[in-house]
mmCIF file of C-alpha atoms in Angstrom:
data_model
loop_
_atom_site.group_PDB
_atom_site.id
_atom_site.type_symbol
_atom_site.label_atom_id
_atom_site.label_comp_id
_atom_site.label_asym_id
_atom_site.label_seq_id
_atom_site.Cartn_x
_atom_site.Cartn_y
_atom_site.Cartn_z
ATOM 1 C CA MET H 12 -0.079 -0.104 -0.056
ATOM 2 C CA SER H 13 1.313 3.367 -0.902
ATOM 3 C CA ALA H 14 1.670 6.112 1.872
ATOM 4 C CA LEU H 15 -0.813 9.101 1.631
ATOM 5 C CA PRO H 16 0.504 12.269 2.034
ATOM 6 C CA ARG H 17 1.547 13.954 5.432
ATOM 7 C CA TYR H 18 -0.838 17.025 5.051
ATOM 8 C CA VAL H 19 -4.697 17.683 4.517
ATOM 9 C CA PRO H 20 -5.003 20.167 1.693
ATOM 10 C CA SER H 21 -7.298 22.959 1.852
ATOM 11 C CA SER H 22 -10.380 22.186 -0.434
ATOM 12 C CA THR H 23 -9.725 25.439 -2.046
ATOM 13 C CA SER H 24 -6.674 23.620 -3.484
ATOM 14 C CA LEU H 25 -9.103 21.175 -5.030
ATOM 15 C CA HIS H 26 -11.321 23.514 -6.271
ATOM 16 C CA SER H 27 -11.343 21.787 -9.847
ATOM 17 C CA ALA H 28 -12.043 18.509 -8.352
ATOM 18 C CA PRO H 29 -15.424 17.080 -9.035
ATOM 19 C CA TRP H 30 -17.342 17.478 -5.788
ATOM 20 C CA ARG H 31 -20.468 15.678 -5.196
ATOM 21 C CA ARG H 32 -22.831 14.703 -2.637
ATOM 22 C CA SER H 33 -25.692 12.127 -1.950
ATOM 23 C CA SER H 34 -28.954 12.499 -3.844
ATOM 24 C CA PHE H 35 -30.371 12.187 -0.426
ATOM 25 C CA SER H 36 -28.839 15.465 0.915
ATOM 26 C CA THR H 37 -31.187 18.149 1.453
ATOM 27 C CA GLY H 38 -30.160 21.830 0.629
ATOM 28 C CA MET H 39 -29.097 22.583 4.158
ATOM 29 C CA ASN H 40 -25.580 21.905 3.905
ATOM 30 C CA ASN H 41 -25.811 19.114 6.495
ATOM 31 C CA CYS H 42 -23.568 16.431 4.781
ATOM 32 C CA VAL H 43 -20.344 15.456 3.402
ATOM 33 C CA GLU H 44 -18.961 16.011 -0.076
ATOM 34 C CA THR H 45 -16.651 13.546 -1.940
ATOM 35 C CA ALA H 46 -14.310 14.228 -4.924
ATOM 36 C CA ASP H 47 -12.150 11.599 -6.708
ATOM 37 C CA ILE H 48 -8.781 13.218 -7.511
ATOM 38 C CA GLY H 49 -7.748 12.443 -10.862
ATOM 39 C CA THR H 50 -4.416 14.415 -11.388
ATOM 40 C CA GLY H 51 -1.591 15.807 -9.803
ATOM 41 C CA PRO H 52 0.425 14.659 -6.674
ATOM 42 C CA LEU H 53 -2.990 13.257 -5.005
ATOM 43 C CA ALA H 54 -4.237 11.518 -7.792
ATOM 44 C CA GLY H 55 -6.114 8.379 -7.061
ATOM 45 C CA LEU H 56 -7.164 9.427 -3.627
ATOM 46 C CA LEU H 57 -10.527 10.312 -2.699
ATOM 47 C CA ALA H 58 -11.186 13.834 -0.915
ATOM 48 C CA VAL H 59 -13.841 14.222 1.763
ATOM 49 C CA ARG H 60 -15.397 17.667 2.873
ATOM 50 C CA ASP H 61 -17.936 19.183 5.106
ATOM 51 C CA SER H 62 -20.371 20.998 2.922
ATOM 52 C CA LYS H 63 -20.733 23.426 5.503
ATOM 53 C CA ARG H 64 -17.115 24.390 5.257
ATOM 54 C CA GLN H 65 -16.298 23.980 1.555
ATOM 55 C CA ALA H 66 -13.053 26.034 1.564
ATOM 56 C CA GLY H 67 -11.792 24.178 4.574
ATOM 57 C CA PRO H 68 -9.669 21.112 5.171
ATOM 58 C CA ALA H 69 -10.137 17.906 3.087
ATOM 59 C CA LEU H 70 -9.738 14.326 4.412
ATOM 60 C CA LEU H 71 -7.817 12.250 2.013
ATOM 61 C CA PHE H 72 -8.499 8.355 1.643
ATOM 62 C CA SER H 73 -7.115 5.494 -0.689
ATOM 63 C CA ALA H 74 -9.910 3.881 -2.228
ATOM 64 C CA THR H 75 -9.331 0.717 -0.182
ATOM 65 C CA ALA H 76 -9.802 2.839 3.016
ATOM 66 C CA TRP H 77 -12.867 4.531 1.932
ATOM 67 C CA GLU H 78 -14.389 1.041 0.663
ATOM 68 C CA ASN H 79 -13.368 -0.369 4.157
ATOM 69 C CA PHE H 80 -14.954 2.866 6.065
ATOM 70 C CA LEU H 81 -18.230 2.421 3.810
ATOM 71 C CA ASP H 82 -18.219 -1.382 4.612
ATOM 72 C CA THR H 83 -18.534 -0.601 8.352
ATOM 73 C CA LEU H 84 -21.819 1.404 7.637
ATOM 74 C CA GLN H 85 -23.626 -1.411 6.389
ATOM 75 C CA PRO H 86 -26.139 -3.315 8.284
ATOM 76 C CA ALA H 87 -24.668 -6.593 9.513
ATOM 77 C CA ASP H 88 -27.421 -8.605 7.821
ATOM 78 C CA ALA H 89 -27.294 -6.791 4.595
#
């Protein structure tokens, strides 16, 4: 597994990333947004930010780490 960068970029440095949010989200900015980072030194990572603080920091995840996180959210009987 490759190491993740040792810094968390400001979301403004990811301004051209294709940010998206769940279709279940309301317009109240009470959700998270994700973006696949396709180019540059962060290519291949997934960025996650708070929709209320779009210029704030973003957390970075490898695809495997994000999938593992999502798996923990699934009901045990799913």
